[in-house]
XYZ file of C-alpha atoms in Angstrom:
246
model
C 3.018 -35.110 -2.320
C 6.434 -36.748 -2.166
C 8.469 -36.004 0.879
C 10.972 -33.735 0.278
C 14.210 -34.528 2.084
C 16.400 -31.915 4.040
C 19.302 -32.232 1.942
C 17.632 -31.642 -1.317
C 15.963 -28.299 0.271
C 19.681 -27.279 1.273
C 21.185 -28.010 -2.069
C 18.403 -25.949 -3.874
C 19.051 -23.207 -1.719
C 22.702 -23.226 -2.286
C 22.223 -22.914 -5.860
C 20.037 -19.926 -5.820
C 21.743 -16.347 -6.598
C 22.426 -13.677 -4.101
C 20.989 -10.335 -5.384
C 21.714 -6.837 -4.615
C 19.718 -3.705 -3.764
C 17.075 -2.457 -6.056
C 19.155 0.153 -7.624
C 21.967 -1.997 -8.367
C 20.156 -4.315 -10.392
C 20.747 -5.318 -14.018
C 17.824 -4.758 -15.972
C 17.761 -8.192 -17.943
C 17.804 -11.977 -17.264
C 15.871 -12.061 -14.194
C 14.401 -15.531 -14.447
C 14.364 -17.440 -11.331
C 16.747 -20.542 -11.236
C 14.503 -23.752 -11.311
C 14.536 -25.822 -8.125
C 12.592 -28.923 -6.923
C 9.307 -29.221 -8.082
C 8.252 -30.221 -4.593
C 9.670 -27.067 -3.135
C 7.821 -25.029 -5.572
C 4.505 -27.005 -4.535
C 5.124 -26.315 -0.764
C 5.870 -22.727 -1.459
C 2.744 -22.190 -3.372
C 0.916 -23.739 -0.354
C 1.837 -21.546 2.020
C 2.107 -18.340 -0.056
C -0.419 -15.511 0.509
C -2.639 -14.397 -2.662
C -0.908 -10.984 -2.720
C 2.613 -10.826 -2.151
C 4.556 -7.519 -3.027
C 5.913 -4.430 -2.043
C 4.990 -0.704 -1.491
C 5.950 1.770 -4.396
C 5.916 5.130 -3.481
C 5.423 7.817 -6.312
C 5.336 10.942 -3.846
C 4.145 11.861 -0.654
C 4.031 15.123 0.903
C 5.919 14.813 4.038
C 6.248 18.722 4.318
C 2.576 18.446 5.467
C 3.420 16.039 8.109
C 6.669 17.225 9.341
C 9.769 19.297 8.294
C 11.987 16.564 7.200
C 14.003 18.664 4.606
C 13.945 16.065 2.035
C 10.956 17.289 -0.326
C 11.389 17.600 -3.888
C 10.445 21.316 -5.444
C 7.045 20.177 -5.804
C 6.552 19.406 -2.015
C 6.565 15.563 -2.623
C 8.999 13.121 -1.345
C 10.067 11.825 -4.559
C 10.908 13.982 -8.016
C 8.650 13.581 -10.948
C 9.135 9.737 -11.737
C 10.593 8.846 -14.894
C 8.222 6.398 -16.874
C 11.517 4.359 -18.097
C 12.792 4.027 -14.537
C 9.372 3.039 -13.277
C 9.252 0.456 -15.973
C 12.414 -1.032 -15.140
C 11.674 -1.301 -11.288
C 8.324 -2.845 -12.097
C 10.115 -5.417 -14.182
C 12.488 -5.799 -11.200
C 9.479 -6.209 -8.916
C 8.029 -8.860 -10.676
C 10.863 -10.757 -12.038
C 13.737 -10.185 -9.380
C 11.975 -9.925 -6.242
C 9.054 -12.191 -7.710
C 6.289 -10.272 -6.331
C 2.731 -10.771 -7.651
C 1.603 -7.121 -6.510
C 2.503 -3.830 -5.602
C 0.959 -1.026 -3.537
C 1.609 2.177 -5.404
C 0.928 5.141 -3.125
C 1.365 8.795 -3.738
C -0.560 12.283 -3.642
C -0.871 12.893 -7.377
C -3.291 10.835 -9.114
C -1.624 11.095 -12.378
C 1.518 9.473 -10.866
C -0.526 6.630 -9.842
C -2.099 6.085 -12.841
C 1.183 5.915 -14.541
C 2.869 3.608 -12.453
C -0.271 1.241 -12.224
C -0.371 0.811 -16.201
C 3.376 0.147 -15.795
C 2.940 -2.281 -13.094
C -0.013 -3.957 -15.215
C 2.365 -4.322 -18.062
C 4.734 -6.499 -15.915
C 1.560 -8.632 -14.786
C 1.563 -7.159 -11.163
C -1.644 -6.595 -9.418
C -1.974 -3.102 -8.014
C -3.144 -1.938 -4.621
C -3.844 1.752 -5.617
C -3.328 3.939 -2.763
C -4.156 7.748 -3.093
C -2.880 9.515 -0.369
C -2.938 13.208 0.552
C -1.373 13.462 4.064
C -2.611 15.633 6.738
C -6.098 16.558 4.942
C -9.420 15.993 6.934
C -12.176 13.958 5.966
C -14.198 16.699 4.278
C -10.797 17.266 1.856
C -10.234 13.765 1.261
C -13.853 12.853 0.183
C -13.803 14.519 -3.157
C -10.158 13.548 -3.575
C -11.111 9.982 -3.265
C -13.813 10.081 -5.535
C -11.596 11.697 -8.343
C -8.812 8.970 -7.812
C -11.637 6.263 -7.876
C -12.840 7.459 -11.233
C -9.332 7.092 -12.529
C -8.944 3.521 -10.948
C -12.072 2.618 -12.686
C -10.654 3.557 -15.884
C -7.716 1.056 -15.063
C -10.119 -1.543 -14.177
C -12.005 -1.390 -17.465
C -8.263 -1.377 -19.191
C -7.845 -4.802 -17.489
C -5.645 -3.863 -14.749
C -6.273 -6.169 -11.546
C -6.803 -3.226 -9.111
C -7.637 -2.848 -5.483
C -8.457 0.555 -3.961
C -6.787 1.664 -0.922
C -9.105 4.055 0.852
C -6.705 5.400 3.354
C -3.324 4.576 5.398
C -3.225 4.774 9.299
C -5.715 7.291 9.310
C -5.265 8.589 13.220
C -1.773 9.031 12.555
C -1.555 10.690 9.338
C -4.480 12.697 8.856
C -6.075 15.959 10.693
C -9.628 15.912 12.346
C -9.835 12.766 14.316
C -7.027 12.720 16.807
C -5.695 16.407 18.248
C -2.583 17.442 16.755
C -1.450 19.172 13.735
C 1.598 16.553 13.046
C 2.216 12.876 13.198
C 4.444 13.520 16.136
C 1.616 15.524 18.109
C -0.975 12.911 17.272
C 1.260 10.050 18.475
C 1.597 12.128 21.840
C -2.136 12.563 22.092
C -2.735 8.934 21.425
C 0.032 7.689 23.756
C 0.601 10.188 26.692
C 4.067 9.575 28.401
C 2.007 8.985 31.625
C 0.405 6.357 29.759
C 3.609 5.076 27.828
C 3.035 1.233 28.773
C -0.592 1.397 27.823
C -1.831 -0.908 25.012
C -3.156 0.248 22.311
C -3.201 3.789 24.054
C -5.973 5.864 23.659
C -6.828 4.503 20.267
C -10.013 2.680 21.405
C -12.025 6.146 21.937
C -11.611 6.985 18.405
C -13.140 3.811 16.884
C -16.525 4.788 16.218
C -15.625 8.129 14.689
C -12.859 6.355 12.705
C -15.093 3.926 11.449
C -17.814 6.701 10.533
C -14.974 8.356 8.433
C -13.849 5.342 6.820
C -17.452 4.468 5.778
C -18.120 8.004 4.311
C -15.185 7.312 2.344
C -16.202 4.096 0.824
C -19.539 5.773 0.163
C -18.223 8.342 -2.397
C -15.601 5.478 -3.907
C -18.013 2.880 -4.831
C -20.462 4.920 -7.000
C -17.010 5.431 -9.074
C -15.071 2.386 -8.835
C -16.564 -1.335 -9.332
C -13.660 -3.291 -8.058
C -12.437 -4.288 -4.415
C -11.939 -1.695 -1.721
C -9.649 -1.902 1.349
C -7.880 -0.142 3.979
C -4.278 0.033 5.283
C -4.602 -0.113 9.097
C -2.145 -0.606 11.940
C -2.912 -3.187 14.378
C -4.130 -0.995 16.810
C -6.780 0.497 14.736
C -10.184 -1.207 15.523
C -11.679 -1.447 12.142
C -14.930 -2.617 10.923
C -13.890 -4.517 8.141
C -17.545 -5.339 7.141
C -16.988 -1.806 5.423
C -14.389 -3.221 3.112
C -13.805 -5.943 0.763
C -10.471 -7.075 1.787
C -8.823 -6.826 5.542
C -5.868 -4.546 5.404
C-alpha cells in the first residue's frame, strides 16, 4: 500500500461535512464524499466486522424503576411509525455509515417490523427481544417465540444475529437479590465494598451461565442463525455457549 502523507489525510478530513443529530437530518442525499483511496483501505483494514448503533423500539422501563417517561402501553417509546423507522434506518446506513443495527424492545412484532426495514437498507440486524425484570422461567418461552420470528426473517434473507439477553444480573429478576435495577446494583456493589472490582459478580457466575445456556437450548431449535449475549465487562460469561462474543 502506498504511504499516505499526513497533509493528505488532513486535507481529506477538512473536506468532510459536519452532520447534525439524527432528528435533524434531511432524508435524501446521504452519500459519502469520496476521499483518498488509500485512506479507505486503511479504514477497512482497521474496522470491526459489525459497526452500528442500538435502536430502541420500546422497553418497559416501568418494570425496572419509575421514570415517569413511559408511553400509555408501558413501553419507553410510542408505537413506531414504519415510515419514520424506514427513514431512520436509511440515516443509520447512509449518514452514520453503519453496517449493523441492534434492535431492542419487548414487543416482538415491533422488532420484526424494524428488522425488515433495516434489511431493506442493507443493514445486518442484531435481534434483541428484551422483556425487562422477568425471571428465567418467563424468558424461556418468550425467547422461543422470538426465535421463531427471527428464523422467518433469516429465511427472508435478513442477515440476523439473535441476542439472548442483555446484562442479565442487572435487568432481570431471580439471580441477584432485588426487585429493581438499583436494588440489584446495591446487592452487587454494597457501599462497604464500593472499591471492590468486580463487586460480588463472581459469586453468580455459575448460575448466570446455567441460565444463559437454558436460553440457548430453547432458541437453537427455532433459530438456525448465530446467537450471542450482550454482556458487561463485569460478567464472567462462558462464551462457548454462544457463536459471537458480545
